[in-house]
PDB file of C-alpha atoms and ligand atoms in Angstrom:
ATOM      1  CA  UNK B  12      -4.582  10.555 -10.563  1.00 95.00           C
ATOM      2  CA  UNK B  13      -1.402  12.336  -9.484  1.00 97.00           C
ATOM      3  CA  UNK B  14       1.535  10.768  -7.690  1.00 98.00           C
ATOM      4  CA  UNK B  15       3.850  11.994  -4.986  1.00 98.00           C
ATOM      5  CA  UNK B  16       7.360  10.606  -4.601  1.00 97.00           C
ATOM      6  CA  UNK B  17       9.093  11.551  -1.368  1.00 95.00           C
ATOM      7  CA  UNK B  18      12.840  11.688  -1.996  1.00 91.00           C
ATOM      8  CA  UNK B  19      14.138  13.995   0.685  1.00 80.00           C
ATOM      9  CA  UNK B  20      15.873  11.610   3.087  1.00 78.00           C
ATOM     10  CA  UNK B  21      19.550  11.939   3.945  1.00 76.00           C
ATOM     11  CA  UNK B  22      20.314   8.347   2.960  1.00 80.00           C
ATOM     12  CA  UNK B  23      22.604   7.918   5.955  1.00 85.00           C
ATOM     13  CA  UNK B  24      22.588   4.128   5.619  1.00 85.00           C
ATOM     14  CA  UNK B  25      24.301   4.595   2.256  1.00 88.00           C
ATOM     15  CA  UNK B  26      27.081   6.957   3.224  1.00 90.00           C
ATOM     16  CA  UNK B  27      29.538   7.745   1.717  1.00 91.00           C
ATOM     17  CA  UNK B  28      27.760   7.034  -1.613  1.00 88.00           C
ATOM     18  CA  UNK B  29      24.998   9.485  -0.649  1.00 88.00           C
ATOM     19  CA  UNK B  30      27.176  12.294   0.632  1.00 88.00           C
ATOM     20  CA  UNK B  31      26.611  14.456  -2.437  1.00 87.00           C
ATOM     21  CA  UNK B  32      23.757  12.672  -4.221  1.00 87.00           C
ATOM     22  CA  UNK B  33      20.340  11.452  -3.129  1.00 89.00           C
ATOM     23  CA  UNK B  34      19.974   7.725  -2.473  1.00 89.00           C
ATOM     24  CA  UNK B  35      17.131   7.741  -5.005  1.00 92.00           C
ATOM     25  CA  UNK B  36      19.754   8.358  -7.721  1.00 93.00           C
ATOM     26  CA  UNK B  37      21.789   5.266  -6.842  1.00 93.00           C
ATOM     27  CA  UNK B  38      21.720   3.023  -9.898  1.00 95.00           C
ATOM     28  CA  UNK B  39      20.150  -0.387  -9.674  1.00 96.00           C
ATOM     29  CA  UNK B  40      21.807  -2.292 -12.518  1.00 95.00           C
ATOM     30  CA  UNK B  41      21.558   0.322 -15.290  1.00 91.00           C
ATOM     31  CA  UNK B  42      19.051   2.929 -14.077  1.00 94.00           C
ATOM     32  CA  UNK B  43      18.703   5.226 -11.071  1.00 95.00           C
ATOM     33  CA  UNK B  44      16.255   3.832  -8.502  1.00 95.00           C
ATOM     34  CA  UNK B  45      13.854   6.738  -8.921  1.00 95.00           C
ATOM     35  CA  UNK B  46      13.514   6.081 -12.655  1.00 95.00           C
ATOM     36  CA  UNK B  47      12.049   2.629 -11.922  1.00 96.00           C
ATOM     37  CA  UNK B  48       9.650   4.298  -9.470  1.00 97.00           C
ATOM     38  CA  UNK B  49       8.481   6.823 -12.045  1.00 96.00           C
ATOM     39  CA  UNK B  50       8.129   4.086 -14.659  1.00 95.00           C
ATOM     40  CA  UNK B  51       5.852   2.217 -12.221  1.00 97.00           C
ATOM     41  CA  UNK B  52       3.674   5.315 -11.781  1.00 96.00           C
ATOM     42  CA  UNK B  53       3.463   5.787 -15.553  1.00 96.00           C
ATOM     43  CA  UNK B  54       2.646   2.089 -16.086  1.00 95.00           C
ATOM     44  CA  UNK B  55      -0.166   2.574 -13.535  1.00 97.00           C
ATOM     45  CA  UNK B  56      -1.698   5.337 -15.674  1.00 96.00           C
ATOM     46  CA  UNK B  57      -0.204   8.330 -13.849  1.00 96.00           C
ATOM     47  CA  UNK B  58       1.639  11.093 -15.719  1.00 91.00           C
ATOM     48  CA  UNK B  59       1.577  13.982 -13.229  1.00 96.00           C
ATOM     49  CA  UNK B  60       4.261  13.435 -10.623  1.00 96.00           C
ATOM     50  CA  UNK B  61       5.435  15.583  -7.752  1.00 97.00           C
ATOM     51  CA  UNK B  62       8.810  14.742  -6.251  1.00 96.00           C
ATOM     52  CA  UNK B  63       9.369  15.988  -2.712  1.00 95.00           C
ATOM     53  CA  UNK B  64      13.063  16.722  -2.501  1.00 92.00           C
ATOM     54  CA  UNK B  65      15.473  17.916   0.113  1.00 85.00           C
ATOM     55  CA  UNK B  66      19.109  18.837  -0.166  1.00 75.00           C
ATOM     56  CA  UNK B  67      21.172  17.602  -3.117  1.00 74.00           C
ATOM     57  CA  UNK B  68      18.103  17.487  -5.330  1.00 80.00           C
ATOM     58  CA  UNK B  69      19.760  18.764  -8.472  1.00 88.00           C
ATOM     59  CA  UNK B  70      20.805  15.421  -9.933  1.00 91.00           C
ATOM     60  CA  UNK B  71      17.190  14.186  -9.792  1.00 93.00           C
ATOM     61  CA  UNK B  72      15.980  17.266 -11.681  1.00 92.00           C
ATOM     62  CA  UNK B  73      18.817  17.016 -14.187  1.00 91.00           C
ATOM     63  CA  UNK B  74      18.130  13.335 -14.809  1.00 92.00           C
ATOM     64  CA  UNK B  75      14.543  13.976 -15.901  1.00 91.00           C
ATOM     65  CA  UNK B  76      15.318  17.236 -17.694  1.00 87.00           C
ATOM     66  CA  UNK B  77      16.248  17.683 -21.340  1.00 88.00           C
ATOM     67  CA  UNK B  78      19.970  17.565 -21.962  1.00 86.00           C
ATOM     68  CA  UNK B  79      20.662  19.499 -25.176  1.00 88.00           C
ATOM     69  CA  UNK B  80      24.423  18.948 -25.227  1.00 90.00           C
ATOM     70  CA  UNK B  81      24.167  15.224 -24.599  1.00 92.00           C
ATOM     71  CA  UNK B  82      21.430  14.808 -27.206  1.00 92.00           C
ATOM     72  CA  UNK B  83      23.430  16.752 -29.766  1.00 93.00           C
ATOM     73  CA  UNK B  84      26.565  14.731 -29.108  1.00 94.00           C
ATOM     74  CA  UNK B  85      24.698  11.433 -29.439  1.00 93.00           C
ATOM     75  CA  UNK B  86      22.952  12.643 -32.585  1.00 92.00           C
ATOM     76  CA  UNK B  87      26.169  13.684 -34.345  1.00 93.00           C
ATOM     77  CA  UNK B  88      27.806  10.404 -33.324  1.00 92.00           C
ATOM     78  CA  UNK B  89      24.861   8.512 -34.865  1.00 93.00           C
ATOM     79  CA  UNK B  90      24.150   6.754 -31.560  1.00 93.00           C
ATOM     80  CA  UNK B  91      20.427   6.563 -32.185  1.00 92.00           C
ATOM     81  CA  UNK B  92      19.624   3.913 -29.552  1.00 91.00           C
ATOM     82  CA  UNK B  93      21.277   5.927 -26.803  1.00 91.00           C
ATOM     83  CA  UNK B  94      19.604   9.102 -28.041  1.00 91.00           C
ATOM     84  CA  UNK B  95      16.202   7.439 -27.834  1.00 91.00           C
ATOM     85  CA  UNK B  96      16.954   6.210 -24.299  1.00 87.00           C
ATOM     86  CA  UNK B  97      17.875   9.717 -23.187  1.00 87.00           C
ATOM     87  CA  UNK B  98      14.828  11.302 -24.834  1.00 88.00           C
ATOM     88  CA  UNK B  99      12.461   8.681 -23.417  1.00 86.00           C
ATOM     89  CA  UNK B 100      13.497   9.658 -19.890  1.00 88.00           C
ATOM     90  CA  UNK B 101      12.510  13.280 -20.490  1.00 85.00           C
ATOM     91  CA  UNK B 102       9.204  12.278 -22.054  1.00 85.00           C
ATOM     92  CA  UNK B 103       8.187   9.875 -19.263  1.00 85.00           C
ATOM     93  CA  UNK B 104       5.838  12.187 -17.370  1.00 89.00           C
ATOM     94  CA  UNK B 105       5.174  15.751 -16.208  1.00 93.00           C
ATOM     95  CA  UNK B 106       7.403  16.024 -13.188  1.00 94.00           C
ATOM     96  CA  UNK B 107       7.516  18.902 -10.755  1.00 94.00           C
ATOM     97  CA  UNK B 108       9.307  19.424  -7.485  1.00 95.00           C
ATOM     98  CA  UNK B 109       8.660  20.808  -4.054  1.00 95.00           C
ATOM     99  CA  UNK B 110      11.238  21.060  -1.340  1.00 93.00           C
ATOM    100  CA  UNK B 111      10.697  19.771   2.195  1.00 93.00           C
ATOM    101  CA  UNK B 112      12.273  22.470   4.332  1.00 88.00           C
ATOM    102  CA  UNK B 113      13.054  20.425   7.440  1.00 88.00           C
ATOM    103  CA  UNK B 114      13.553  16.694   7.736  1.00 86.00           C
ATOM    104  CA  UNK B 115      10.457  16.170   9.862  1.00 92.00           C
ATOM    105  CA  UNK B 116       9.482  12.736   8.620  1.00 94.00           C
ATOM    106  CA  UNK B 117       7.522  10.987   5.873  1.00 96.00           C
ATOM    107  CA  UNK B 118       4.185  12.438   7.025  1.00 97.00           C
ATOM    108  CA  UNK B 119       5.581  15.943   6.766  1.00 96.00           C
ATOM    109  CA  UNK B 120       7.069  15.201   3.317  1.00 96.00           C
ATOM    110  CA  UNK B 121       3.640  14.126   2.057  1.00 97.00           C
ATOM    111  CA  UNK B 122       2.075  17.225   3.600  1.00 97.00           C
ATOM    112  CA  UNK B 123       4.334  19.316   1.331  1.00 96.00           C
ATOM    113  CA  UNK B 124       2.271  17.972  -1.612  1.00 97.00           C
ATOM    114  CA  UNK B 125      -1.048  19.325  -0.293  1.00 97.00           C
ATOM    115  CA  UNK B 126      -1.263  22.329  -2.646  1.00 96.00           C
ATOM    116  CA  UNK B 127      -0.294  20.367  -5.742  1.00 96.00           C
ATOM    117  CA  UNK B 128      -2.727  17.527  -5.029  1.00 96.00           C
ATOM    118  CA  UNK B 129      -5.839  19.551  -4.163  1.00 91.00           C
ATOM    119  CA  UNK B 130      -8.953  17.540  -3.303  1.00 93.00           C
ATOM    120  CA  UNK B 131      -8.345  14.309  -5.230  1.00 96.00           C
ATOM    121  CA  UNK B 132      -7.069  10.886  -4.202  1.00 98.00           C
ATOM    122  CA  UNK B 133      -3.396  10.440  -5.071  1.00 98.00           C
ATOM    123  CA  UNK B 134      -0.687   7.807  -5.121  1.00 98.00           C
ATOM    124  CA  UNK B 135       2.469   7.809  -3.018  1.00 98.00           C
ATOM    125  CA  UNK B 136       5.502   5.822  -4.150  1.00 98.00           C
ATOM    126  CA  UNK B 137       8.515   5.863  -1.860  1.00 96.00           C
ATOM    127  CA  UNK B 138      11.557   6.818  -3.896  1.00 92.00           C
ATOM    128  CA  UNK B 139      13.804   4.154  -2.403  1.00 90.00           C
ATOM    129  CA  UNK B 140      11.838   1.026  -3.246  1.00 93.00           C
ATOM    130  CA  UNK B 141      11.209  -0.723  -6.540  1.00 96.00           C
ATOM    131  CA  UNK B 142       8.433  -3.178  -7.284  1.00 96.00           C
ATOM    132  CA  UNK B 143       8.111  -5.823  -9.952  1.00 94.00           C
ATOM    133  CA  UNK B 144       4.871  -7.577 -10.803  1.00 92.00           C
ATOM    134  CA  UNK B 145       2.692  -8.503 -13.772  1.00 93.00           C
ATOM    135  CA  UNK B 146       0.296  -5.698 -12.730  1.00 95.00           C
ATOM    136  CA  UNK B 147       2.206  -2.679 -11.353  1.00 96.00           C
ATOM    137  CA  UNK B 148       1.889  -2.375  -7.568  1.00 97.00           C
ATOM    138  CA  UNK B 149       0.395   1.127  -7.726  1.00 97.00           C
ATOM    139  CA  UNK B 150      -2.161  -0.024 -10.309  1.00 97.00           C
ATOM    140  CA  UNK B 151      -3.237  -2.822  -7.949  1.00 96.00           C
ATOM    141  CA  UNK B 152      -3.788  -0.200  -5.221  1.00 97.00           C
ATOM    142  CA  UNK B 153      -5.741   2.085  -7.547  1.00 98.00           C
ATOM    143  CA  UNK B 154      -8.059  -0.869  -8.215  1.00 97.00           C
ATOM    144  CA  UNK B 155      -8.552  -1.450  -4.459  1.00 97.00           C
ATOM    145  CA  UNK B 156      -9.172   2.270  -3.904  1.00 98.00           C
ATOM    146  CA  UNK B 157     -11.790   2.298  -6.667  1.00 98.00           C
ATOM    147  CA  UNK B 158     -13.502  -0.835  -5.393  1.00 97.00           C
ATOM    148  CA  UNK B 159     -13.683   0.171  -1.706  1.00 97.00           C
ATOM    149  CA  UNK B 160     -13.669   3.956  -2.135  1.00 97.00           C
ATOM    150  CA  UNK B 161     -11.027   4.217   0.589  1.00 98.00           C
ATOM    151  CA  UNK B 162      -7.297   4.656   0.976  1.00 98.00           C
ATOM    152  CA  UNK B 163      -5.234   1.586   0.099  1.00 98.00           C
ATOM    153  CA  UNK B 164      -1.683   0.540   0.940  1.00 98.00           C
ATOM    154  CA  UNK B 165       0.502  -2.294  -0.244  1.00 97.00           C
ATOM    155  CA  UNK B 166       1.500  -4.997   2.223  1.00 97.00           C
ATOM    156  CA  UNK B 167       3.973  -7.834   2.347  1.00 95.00           C
ATOM    157  CA  UNK B 168       4.659 -10.474   4.965  1.00 95.00           C
ATOM    158  CA  UNK B 169       8.084  -9.984   6.508  1.00 94.00           C
ATOM    159  CA  UNK B 170       9.997 -12.235   8.902  1.00 94.00           C
ATOM    160  CA  UNK B 171       9.226 -11.418  12.559  1.00 93.00           C
ATOM    161  CA  UNK B 172      12.783 -10.221  13.208  1.00 92.00           C
ATOM    162  CA  UNK B 173      12.367  -7.539  10.527  1.00 92.00           C
ATOM    163  CA  UNK B 174       9.083  -5.955  11.683  1.00 96.00           C
ATOM    164  CA  UNK B 175      11.025  -3.223  13.507  1.00 95.00           C
ATOM    165  CA  UNK B 176      12.023  -1.746  10.135  1.00 92.00           C
ATOM    166  CA  UNK B 177       8.476  -1.194   8.888  1.00 95.00           C
ATOM    167  CA  UNK B 178       4.983   0.074   9.538  1.00 97.00           C
ATOM    168  CA  UNK B 179       2.967  -2.999  10.592  1.00 98.00           C
ATOM    169  CA  UNK B 180      -0.790  -3.493  10.347  1.00 97.00           C
ATOM    170  CA  UNK B 181      -3.523  -5.527  11.917  1.00 97.00           C
ATOM    171  CA  UNK B 182      -6.506  -6.273   9.752  1.00 96.00           C
ATOM    172  CA  UNK B 183      -9.152  -8.692   8.624  1.00 96.00           C
ATOM    173  CA  UNK B 184      -8.872 -10.365   5.235  1.00 96.00           C
ATOM    174  CA  UNK B 185     -12.114  -9.385   3.480  1.00 97.00           C
ATOM    175  CA  UNK B 186     -11.278 -11.074   0.203  1.00 96.00           C
ATOM    176  CA  UNK B 187      -8.224 -12.841  -1.153  1.00 95.00           C
ATOM    177  CA  UNK B 188      -5.167 -10.606  -0.561  1.00 95.00           C
ATOM    178  CA  UNK B 189      -7.230  -7.626   0.648  1.00 97.00           C
ATOM    179  CA  UNK B 190      -7.370  -6.553   4.301  1.00 98.00           C
ATOM    180  CA  UNK B 191      -9.610  -4.070   6.062  1.00 98.00           C
ATOM    181  CA  UNK B 192      -7.108  -2.470   8.395  1.00 97.00           C
ATOM    182  CA  UNK B 193      -7.974  -1.560  11.960  1.00 95.00           C
ATOM    183  CA  UNK B 194      -4.544  -0.870  13.399  1.00 95.00           C
ATOM    184  CA  UNK B 195      -1.237   0.498  12.118  1.00 97.00           C
ATOM    185  CA  UNK B 196       1.948   0.769  14.150  1.00 97.00           C
ATOM    186  CA  UNK B 197       5.180   2.353  12.929  1.00 97.00           C
ATOM    187  CA  UNK B 198       8.294   0.258  13.569  1.00 96.00           C
ATOM    188  CA  UNK B 199       7.031  -1.806  16.510  1.00 96.00           C
ATOM    189  CA  UNK B 200       9.263  -4.067  18.569  1.00 95.00           C
ATOM    190  CA  UNK B 201       8.968  -7.663  17.386  1.00 93.00           C
ATOM    191  CA  UNK B 202       7.048  -8.817  20.458  1.00 92.00           C
ATOM    192  CA  UNK B 203       4.618  -5.869  20.241  1.00 93.00           C
ATOM    193  CA  UNK B 204       3.881  -6.112  16.512  1.00 95.00           C
ATOM    194  CA  UNK B 205       0.212  -6.853  15.782  1.00 95.00           C
ATOM    195  CA  UNK B 206       1.197  -9.093  12.823  1.00 96.00           C
ATOM    196  CA  UNK B 207       4.017  -9.506  10.335  1.00 96.00           C
ATOM    197  CA  UNK B 208       2.215  -7.671   7.526  1.00 97.00           C
ATOM    198  CA  UNK B 209       4.391  -4.695   6.621  1.00 96.00           C
ATOM    199  CA  UNK B 210       3.620  -1.501   4.705  1.00 97.00           C
ATOM    200  CA  UNK B 211       5.764  -1.673   1.582  1.00 94.00           C
ATOM    201  CA  UNK B 212       6.091   1.889   0.354  1.00 94.00           C
ATOM    202  CA  UNK B 213       3.128   2.216  -2.012  1.00 98.00           C
ATOM    203  CA  UNK B 214      -0.074   4.034  -1.072  1.00 98.00           C
ATOM    204  CA  UNK B 215      -3.224   5.444  -2.701  1.00 98.00           C
ATOM    205  CA  UNK B 216      -4.585   8.043  -0.316  1.00 98.00           C
ATOM    206  CA  UNK B 217      -7.776  10.015  -0.037  1.00 98.00           C
ATOM    207  CA  UNK B 218      -7.157  13.768   0.400  1.00 97.00           C
ATOM    208  CA  UNK B 219      -8.435  13.791   4.004  1.00 97.00           C
ATOM    209  CA  UNK B 220      -4.973  12.400   4.859  1.00 98.00           C
ATOM    210  CA  UNK B 221      -3.667  15.994   4.834  1.00 98.00           C
ATOM    211  CA  UNK B 222      -5.898  16.989   7.787  1.00 97.00           C
ATOM    212  CA  UNK B 223      -4.870  13.802   9.581  1.00 98.00           C
ATOM    213  CA  UNK B 224      -1.172  14.577   9.062  1.00 98.00           C
ATOM    214  CA  UNK B 225      -1.806  18.070  10.374  1.00 97.00           C
ATOM    215  CA  UNK B 226      -3.246  16.532  13.577  1.00 97.00           C
ATOM    216  CA  UNK B 227      -0.377  14.059  13.972  1.00 97.00           C
ATOM    217  CA  UNK B 228       2.187  14.588  16.710  1.00 96.00           C
ATOM    218  CA  UNK B 229       5.796  13.468  16.212  1.00 96.00           C
ATOM    219  CA  UNK B 230       6.096   9.705  16.725  1.00 96.00           C
ATOM    220  CA  UNK B 231       8.912   7.168  16.335  1.00 94.00           C
ATOM    221  CA  UNK B 232      12.267   8.953  15.933  1.00 93.00           C
ATOM    222  CA  UNK B 233      10.629  12.298  16.771  1.00 95.00           C
ATOM    223  CA  UNK B 234       9.251  12.444  13.197  1.00 95.00           C
ATOM    224  CA  UNK B 235       5.757  13.067  11.837  1.00 97.00           C
ATOM    225  CA  UNK B 236       4.983   9.527  10.731  1.00 97.00           C
ATOM    226  CA  UNK B 237       2.675   8.862   7.781  1.00 98.00           C
ATOM    227  CA  UNK B 238       1.683   5.595   9.455  1.00 98.00           C
ATOM    228  CA  UNK B 239       0.335   7.496  12.506  1.00 98.00           C
ATOM    229  CA  UNK B 240      -1.732   9.750  10.229  1.00 98.00           C
ATOM    230  CA  UNK B 241      -3.057   6.697   8.343  1.00 98.00           C
ATOM    231  CA  UNK B 242      -4.351   5.230  11.611  1.00 97.00           C
ATOM    232  CA  UNK B 243      -6.597   8.284  11.981  1.00 97.00           C
ATOM    233  CA  UNK B 244      -8.392   7.633   8.659  1.00 97.00           C
ATOM    234  CA  UNK B 245     -11.971   6.340   8.920  1.00 95.00           C
ATOM    235  CA  UNK B 246     -11.313   3.572   6.459  1.00 96.00           C
ATOM    236  CA  UNK B 247      -8.182   2.029   4.982  1.00 98.00           C
ATOM    237  CA  UNK B 248      -7.465  -1.206   3.096  1.00 98.00           C
ATOM    238  CA  UNK B 249      -4.310  -3.183   2.497  1.00 98.00           C
ATOM    239  CA  UNK B 250      -3.371  -5.271  -0.497  1.00 97.00           C
ATOM    240  CA  UNK B 251      -0.742  -7.996  -0.353  1.00 95.00           C
ATOM    241  CA  UNK B 252       1.086  -7.202  -3.554  1.00 82.00           C
ATOM    242  CA  UNK B 253       1.227  -9.939  -6.174  1.00 84.00           C
ATOM    243  CA  UNK B 254       4.854  -9.437  -7.084  1.00 90.00           C
ATOM    244  CA  UNK B 255       8.046  -8.420  -5.372  1.00 92.00           C
ATOM    245  CA  UNK B 256       9.196  -5.261  -3.586  1.00 93.00           C
ATOM    246  CA  UNK B 257      12.876  -4.331  -3.434  1.00 93.00           C
ATOM    247  CA  UNK B 258      13.872  -2.067  -0.553  1.00 88.00           C
ATOM    248  CA  UNK B 259      16.820  -0.144  -1.938  1.00 88.00           C
ATOM    249  CA  UNK B 260      17.381   1.812   1.278  1.00 82.00           C
ATOM    250  CA  UNK B 261      19.508  -1.074   2.518  1.00 83.00           C
ATOM    251  CA  UNK B 262      22.971  -1.876   1.133  1.00 89.00           C
ATOM    252  CA  UNK B 263      22.621  -5.637   0.833  1.00 91.00           C
ATOM    253  CA  UNK B 264      19.124  -5.439  -0.669  1.00 91.00           C
ATOM    254  CA  UNK B 265      20.432  -2.871  -3.167  1.00 93.00           C
ATOM    255  CA  UNK B 266      23.272  -5.168  -4.185  1.00 94.00           C
ATOM    256  CA  UNK B 267      20.983  -8.197  -4.500  1.00 95.00           C
ATOM    257  CA  UNK B 268      18.499  -6.186  -6.576  1.00 96.00           C
ATOM    258  CA  UNK B 269      21.200  -5.044  -8.992  1.00 95.00           C
ATOM    259  CA  UNK B 270      22.283  -8.649  -9.502  1.00 95.00           C
ATOM    260  CA  UNK B 271      18.709  -9.852  -9.927  1.00 96.00           C
ATOM    261  CA  UNK B 272      17.919  -7.149 -12.479  1.00 96.00           C
ATOM    262  CA  UNK B 273      21.129  -7.865 -14.394  1.00 95.00           C
ATOM    263  CA  UNK B 274      20.049 -11.539 -14.484  1.00 95.00           C
ATOM    264  CA  UNK B 275      16.847 -10.419 -16.221  1.00 94.00           C
ATOM    265  CA  UNK B 276      18.912  -8.879 -19.012  1.00 94.00           C
ATOM    266  CA  UNK B 277      19.713 -11.409 -21.726  1.00 94.00           C
ATOM    267  CA  UNK B 278      22.791  -9.493 -22.790  1.00 94.00           C
ATOM    268  CA  UNK B 279      24.408  -9.929 -19.356  1.00 94.00           C
ATOM    269  CA  UNK B 280      22.815 -13.006 -17.846  1.00 96.00           C
ATOM    270  CA  UNK B 281      25.244 -15.710 -18.982  1.00 96.00           C
ATOM    271  CA  UNK B 282      28.391 -13.657 -18.439  1.00 96.00           C
ATOM    272  CA  UNK B 283      27.177 -12.707 -14.975  1.00 96.00           C
ATOM    273  CA  UNK B 284      26.490 -16.333 -14.029  1.00 96.00           C
ATOM    274  CA  UNK B 285      29.971 -17.333 -15.181  1.00 96.00           C
ATOM    275  CA  UNK B 286      31.515 -14.447 -13.278  1.00 96.00           C
ATOM    276  CA  UNK B 287      29.605 -15.207 -10.073  1.00 95.00           C
ATOM    277  CA  UNK B 288      30.576 -18.881 -10.271  1.00 96.00           C
ATOM    278  CA  UNK B 289      34.213 -17.840 -10.576  1.00 96.00           C
ATOM    279  CA  UNK B 290      33.983 -15.429  -7.633  1.00 95.00           C
ATOM    280  CA  UNK B 291      32.264 -18.060  -5.485  1.00 95.00           C
ATOM    281  CA  UNK B 292      34.854 -20.719  -6.317  1.00 95.00           C
ATOM    282  CA  UNK B 293      37.628 -18.327  -5.290  1.00 94.00           C
ATOM    283  CA  UNK B 294      36.077 -17.659  -1.884  1.00 88.00           C
TER     284      UNK B 294
HETATM  285  C1  G1P G  23       8.773   4.044   5.685  1.00 57.52           C
HETATM  286  C2  G1P G  23       7.422   3.980   6.412  1.00 57.52           C
HETATM  287  C3  G1P G  23       7.142   2.570   6.889  1.00 57.52           C
HETATM  288  C4  G1P G  23       7.221   1.600   5.723  1.00 57.52           C
HETATM  289  C5  G1P G  23       8.593   1.723   5.037  1.00 57.52           C
HETATM  290  C6  G1P G  23       8.642   0.875   3.774  1.00 57.52           C
HETATM  291  O1  G1P G  23       9.802   3.835   6.624  1.00 57.52           O
HETATM  292  O2  G1P G  23       7.433   4.895   7.487  1.00 57.52           O
HETATM  293  O3  G1P G  23       5.856   2.510   7.462  1.00 57.52           O
HETATM  294  O4  G1P G  23       7.012   0.290   6.174  1.00 57.52           O
HETATM  295  O5  G1P G  23       8.847   3.084   4.655  1.00 57.52           O
HETATM  296  O6  G1P G  23       9.927   0.900   3.219  1.00 57.52           O
HETATM  297  P1  G1P G  23      11.357   4.185   6.280  1.00 57.52           P
HETATM  298  O7  G1P G  23      11.877   3.044   5.464  1.00 57.52           O
HETATM  299  O8  G1P G  23      11.354   5.473   5.532  1.00 57.52           O
HETATM  300  O9  G1P G  23      12.026   4.282   7.606  1.00 57.52           O
END
């Protein structure tokens, strides 16, 4: 299976940090966000990845490209650990790029992948969210897709006051954690939302989605919404992800995620706790 990572947004919520670099390159603890996303795809058995980029794409390409000078410098300095880290990034997967010409929405960004994908089911991982779970989120969706032979999307319950930020579904739970979806609404008002089950940025889609996107008129925000195209599919399932999704497109979430990931690192954990205690006591 191939994967598509849309990474063409302007990242306006993160200005000025995103003025000259994509938000997908913002580091979370010690790695750019998009590297975690690609690692999830690889851990789910995918090694052919198409990144849909927009302006300021160069740093993403450079990050996953070979860096002769850097490798040579690290090699002559005998920094073997660092050298391995740098080489591992390049060897992660086969990555290619396509550029979304106009910012016409997530649906349009996915449509840019049509030629590369061909007639097979494929995964979509939004470039500004990270997931953590014992089974990778995308792998869980591949399993649902294979079981039900239909598109599958990851879901998470969100507080009612946050439904306006997400695509929200209505569905029937057909087995533990799996929903047959009969309605999807992009960013509904809280009182109009059909539930509080939100689409969390991971999808496995059947290739008929491309025709559905083609038939989709601009929706919320005047953009071609993937959620609107998904509602046109004959059959679609949702999986409440066993794990946690981190939405990096939001400053506070990004900050919290960096702290949480640093806490997972034994080298930093204790020092970070001491430091945070000190900061808290001073405030
Ligand atoms: C996109 C999708 C939305 C989904 C969200 C998850 O919205 O359109 O359905 O719930 O990602 O992060 P965006 O965050 O790009 O506005």
